[in-house]
Amino acid sequence: MRDSFSVWTEIFGRRQTANPVRNTPEVGDIFIHKPEYGPIEYAQVIGVYTEAADIQHIRFRLVYGYQDKTAELGERTLAAALFHKRFNRRPKQEAAAE
């Protein structure tokens, strides 16, 4: 029935699927969110899973950093789309020592 004619599809159009191009983060990856004001947020990925409704979730450890202090806020879970919206940058990688 997916490819068959539907009045709802005719009225509202086809449902858009999630962007498959976005790469999935791996366990151990670190992402940063730098707000205009306030502490920097660091997210270290500790798990990626897909729930029954085919929604991908990312489990991460959240750490705030301000000046020379850090505070770990524990583990959190966000849908992948929201995670990538909030944590859209990775820290600059150090040059490999030769």
JSON list of C-alpha atoms in Angstrom, two decimals:
[
{"chain": "A", "resi": 1, "resn": "MET", "atom": "CA", "xyz": [0.00, 0.00, 0.00]},
{"chain": "A", "resi": 2, "resn": "ARG", "atom": "CA", "xyz": [3.03, 2.28, 0.21]},
{"chain": "A", "resi": 3, "resn": "ASP", "atom": "CA", "xyz": [3.14, 2.99, -3.53]},
{"chain": "A", "resi": 4, "resn": "SER", "atom": "CA", "xyz": [-0.59, 2.92, -4.14]},
{"chain": "A", "resi": 5, "resn": "PHE", "atom": "CA", "xyz": [-2.70, 6.01, -4.73]},
{"chain": "A", "resi": 6, "resn": "SER", "atom": "CA", "xyz": [-3.93, 7.78, -1.62]},
{"chain": "A", "resi": 7, "resn": "VAL", "atom": "CA", "xyz": [-6.19, 10.79, -1.28]},
{"chain": "A", "resi": 8, "resn": "TRP", "atom": "CA", "xyz": [-4.09, 11.96, 1.68]},
{"chain": "A", "resi": 9, "resn": "THR", "atom": "CA", "xyz": [-0.91, 11.80, -0.39]},
{"chain": "A", "resi": 10, "resn": "GLU", "atom": "CA", "xyz": [-2.66, 13.72, -3.15]},
{"chain": "A", "resi": 11, "resn": "ILE", "atom": "CA", "xyz": [-3.72, 16.44, -0.69]},
{"chain": "A", "resi": 12, "resn": "PHE", "atom": "CA", "xyz": [-0.67, 16.71, 1.57]},
{"chain": "A", "resi": 13, "resn": "GLY", "atom": "CA", "xyz": [2.09, 15.31, -0.62]},
{"chain": "A", "resi": 14, "resn": "ARG", "atom": "CA", "xyz": [4.57, 12.57, 0.17]},
{"chain": "A", "resi": 15, "resn": "ARG", "atom": "CA", "xyz": [6.05, 12.40, 3.64]},
{"chain": "A", "resi": 16, "resn": "GLN", "atom": "CA", "xyz": [9.66, 13.50, 3.76]},
{"chain": "A", "resi": 17, "resn": "THR", "atom": "CA", "xyz": [12.08, 10.97, 5.20]},
{"chain": "A", "resi": 18, "resn": "ALA", "atom": "CA", "xyz": [14.99, 11.81, 7.46]},
{"chain": "A", "resi": 19, "resn": "ASN", "atom": "CA", "xyz": [18.19, 12.99, 5.81]},
{"chain": "A", "resi": 20, "resn": "PRO", "atom": "CA", "xyz": [20.17, 9.78, 5.17]},
{"chain": "A", "resi": 21, "resn": "VAL", "atom": "CA", "xyz": [23.34, 11.71, 4.24]},
{"chain": "A", "resi": 22, "resn": "ARG", "atom": "CA", "xyz": [24.06, 12.75, 7.83]},
{"chain": "A", "resi": 23, "resn": "ASN", "atom": "CA", "xyz": [26.67, 10.44, 9.27]},
{"chain": "A", "resi": 24, "resn": "THR", "atom": "CA", "xyz": [26.03, 8.63, 12.52]},
{"chain": "A", "resi": 25, "resn": "PRO", "atom": "CA", "xyz": [28.41, 9.51, 15.35]},
{"chain": "A", "resi": 26, "resn": "GLU", "atom": "CA", "xyz": [30.38, 6.67, 16.88]},
{"chain": "A", "resi": 27, "resn": "VAL", "atom": "CA", "xyz": [30.87, 5.87, 20.54]},
{"chain": "A", "resi": 28, "resn": "GLY", "atom": "CA", "xyz": [33.59, 8.11, 21.94]},
{"chain": "A", "resi": 29, "resn": "ASP", "atom": "CA", "xyz": [33.06, 11.03, 19.54]},
{"chain": "A", "resi": 30, "resn": "ILE", "atom": "CA", "xyz": [33.01, 14.47, 21.17]},
{"chain": "A", "resi": 31, "resn": "PHE", "atom": "CA", "xyz": [30.86, 17.40, 20.07]},
{"chain": "A", "resi": 32, "resn": "ILE", "atom": "CA", "xyz": [30.74, 21.03, 21.26]},
{"chain": "A", "resi": 33, "resn": "HIS", "atom": "CA", "xyz": [28.00, 23.63, 21.65]},
{"chain": "A", "resi": 34, "resn": "LYS", "atom": "CA", "xyz": [29.24, 27.20, 22.22]},
{"chain": "A", "resi": 35, "resn": "PRO", "atom": "CA", "xyz": [26.36, 29.47, 23.20]},
{"chain": "A", "resi": 36, "resn": "GLU", "atom": "CA", "xyz": [26.72, 33.24, 22.91]},
{"chain": "A", "resi": 37, "resn": "TYR", "atom": "CA", "xyz": [26.65, 33.53, 26.71]},
{"chain": "A", "resi": 38, "resn": "GLY", "atom": "CA", "xyz": [27.35, 30.92, 29.35]},
{"chain": "A", "resi": 39, "resn": "PRO", "atom": "CA", "xyz": [29.46, 27.80, 29.58]},
{"chain": "A", "resi": 40, "resn": "ILE", "atom": "CA", "xyz": [30.59, 25.63, 26.69]},
{"chain": "A", "resi": 41, "resn": "GLU", "atom": "CA", "xyz": [28.78, 22.29, 26.49]},
{"chain": "A", "resi": 42, "resn": "TYR", "atom": "CA", "xyz": [30.71, 19.14, 25.61]},
{"chain": "A", "resi": 43, "resn": "ALA", "atom": "CA", "xyz": [28.91, 15.95, 24.61]},
{"chain": "A", "resi": 44, "resn": "GLN", "atom": "CA", "xyz": [30.73, 12.60, 24.49]},
{"chain": "A", "resi": 45, "resn": "VAL", "atom": "CA", "xyz": [28.73, 9.93, 22.67]},
{"chain": "A", "resi": 46, "resn": "ILE", "atom": "CA", "xyz": [28.26, 6.77, 24.74]},
{"chain": "A", "resi": 47, "resn": "GLY", "atom": "CA", "xyz": [25.63, 5.04, 22.62]},
{"chain": "A", "resi": 48, "resn": "VAL", "atom": "CA", "xyz": [23.54, 5.25, 19.45]},
{"chain": "A", "resi": 49, "resn": "TYR", "atom": "CA", "xyz": [20.31, 3.29, 19.03]},
{"chain": "A", "resi": 50, "resn": "THR", "atom": "CA", "xyz": [17.10, 3.26, 17.03]},
{"chain": "A", "resi": 51, "resn": "GLU", "atom": "CA", "xyz": [13.79, 2.84, 18.83]},
{"chain": "A", "resi": 52, "resn": "ALA", "atom": "CA", "xyz": [10.77, 0.91, 17.58]},
{"chain": "A", "resi": 53, "resn": "ALA", "atom": "CA", "xyz": [9.37, 3.92, 15.69]},
{"chain": "A", "resi": 54, "resn": "ASP", "atom": "CA", "xyz": [12.60, 4.15, 13.60]},
{"chain": "A", "resi": 55, "resn": "ILE", "atom": "CA", "xyz": [13.76, 7.27, 15.44]},
{"chain": "A", "resi": 56, "resn": "GLN", "atom": "CA", "xyz": [17.49, 7.33, 16.02]},
{"chain": "A", "resi": 57, "resn": "HIS", "atom": "CA", "xyz": [18.63, 8.44, 19.48]},
{"chain": "A", "resi": 58, "resn": "ILE", "atom": "CA", "xyz": [22.05, 9.41, 20.77]},
{"chain": "A", "resi": 59, "resn": "ARG", "atom": "CA", "xyz": [23.04, 8.80, 24.39]},
{"chain": "A", "resi": 60, "resn": "PHE", "atom": "CA", "xyz": [25.80, 11.12, 25.58]},
{"chain": "A", "resi": 61, "resn": "ARG", "atom": "CA", "xyz": [27.65, 12.35, 28.64]},
{"chain": "A", "resi": 62, "resn": "LEU", "atom": "CA", "xyz": [27.19, 16.11, 29.12]},
{"chain": "A", "resi": 63, "resn": "VAL", "atom": "CA", "xyz": [29.97, 18.27, 30.58]},
{"chain": "A", "resi": 64, "resn": "TYR", "atom": "CA", "xyz": [29.91, 22.05, 31.05]},
{"chain": "A", "resi": 65, "resn": "GLY", "atom": "CA", "xyz": [33.17, 23.97, 30.81]},
{"chain": "A", "resi": 66, "resn": "TYR", "atom": "CA", "xyz": [33.64, 27.55, 31.98]},
{"chain": "A", "resi": 67, "resn": "GLN", "atom": "CA", "xyz": [37.06, 29.19, 32.13]},
{"chain": "A", "resi": 68, "resn": "ASP", "atom": "CA", "xyz": [39.21, 26.58, 33.89]},
{"chain": "A", "resi": 69, "resn": "LYS", "atom": "CA", "xyz": [36.36, 24.71, 35.61]},
{"chain": "A", "resi": 70, "resn": "THR", "atom": "CA", "xyz": [34.26, 21.77, 34.44]},
{"chain": "A", "resi": 71, "resn": "ALA", "atom": "CA", "xyz": [31.10, 20.18, 35.76]},
{"chain": "A", "resi": 72, "resn": "GLU", "atom": "CA", "xyz": [29.78, 16.80, 34.64]},
{"chain": "A", "resi": 73, "resn": "LEU", "atom": "CA", "xyz": [25.99, 16.77, 34.41]},
{"chain": "A", "resi": 74, "resn": "GLY", "atom": "CA", "xyz": [25.54, 13.06, 33.77]},
{"chain": "A", "resi": 75, "resn": "GLU", "atom": "CA", "xyz": [24.09, 11.11, 30.88]},
{"chain": "A", "resi": 76, "resn": "ARG", "atom": "CA", "xyz": [21.40, 12.42, 28.57]},
{"chain": "A", "resi": 77, "resn": "THR", "atom": "CA", "xyz": [19.53, 11.15, 25.50]},
{"chain": "A", "resi": 78, "resn": "LEU", "atom": "CA", "xyz": [18.35, 13.16, 22.51]},
{"chain": "A", "resi": 79, "resn": "ALA", "atom": "CA", "xyz": [16.87, 12.27, 19.15]},
{"chain": "A", "resi": 80, "resn": "ALA", "atom": "CA", "xyz": [19.62, 12.39, 16.53]},
{"chain": "A", "resi": 81, "resn": "ALA", "atom": "CA", "xyz": [18.06, 15.36, 14.71]},
{"chain": "A", "resi": 82, "resn": "LEU", "atom": "CA", "xyz": [17.95, 17.44, 17.90]},
{"chain": "A", "resi": 83, "resn": "PHE", "atom": "CA", "xyz": [21.43, 16.31, 18.93]},
{"chain": "A", "resi": 84, "resn": "HIS", "atom": "CA", "xyz": [22.92, 17.42, 15.59]},
{"chain": "A", "resi": 85, "resn": "LYS", "atom": "CA", "xyz": [21.02, 20.71, 15.79]},
{"chain": "A", "resi": 86, "resn": "ARG", "atom": "CA", "xyz": [22.48, 21.50, 19.23]},
{"chain": "A", "resi": 87, "resn": "PHE", "atom": "CA", "xyz": [25.93, 19.94, 19.00]},
{"chain": "A", "resi": 88, "resn": "ASN", "atom": "CA", "xyz": [26.98, 20.84, 15.47]},
{"chain": "A", "resi": 89, "resn": "ARG", "atom": "CA", "xyz": [30.73, 21.24, 15.95]},
{"chain": "A", "resi": 90, "resn": "ARG", "atom": "CA", "xyz": [33.58, 18.93, 16.81]},
{"chain": "A", "resi": 91, "resn": "PRO", "atom": "CA", "xyz": [36.70, 20.08, 18.69]},
{"chain": "A", "resi": 92, "resn": "LYS", "atom": "CA", "xyz": [39.72, 20.77, 16.52]},
{"chain": "A", "resi": 93, "resn": "GLN", "atom": "CA", "xyz": [41.90, 17.70, 16.33]},
{"chain": "A", "resi": 94, "resn": "GLU", "atom": "CA", "xyz": [45.46, 18.08, 17.51]},
{"chain": "A", "resi": 95, "resn": "ALA", "atom": "CA", "xyz": [48.10, 17.52, 14.84]},
{"chain": "A", "resi": 96, "resn": "ALA", "atom": "CA", "xyz": [49.45, 14.00, 15.02]},
{"chain": "A", "resi": 97, "resn": "ALA", "atom": "CA", "xyz": [52.86, 13.89, 16.64]},
{"chain": "A", "resi": 98, "resn": "GLU", "atom": "CA", "xyz": [55.47, 12.39, 14.39]}
]
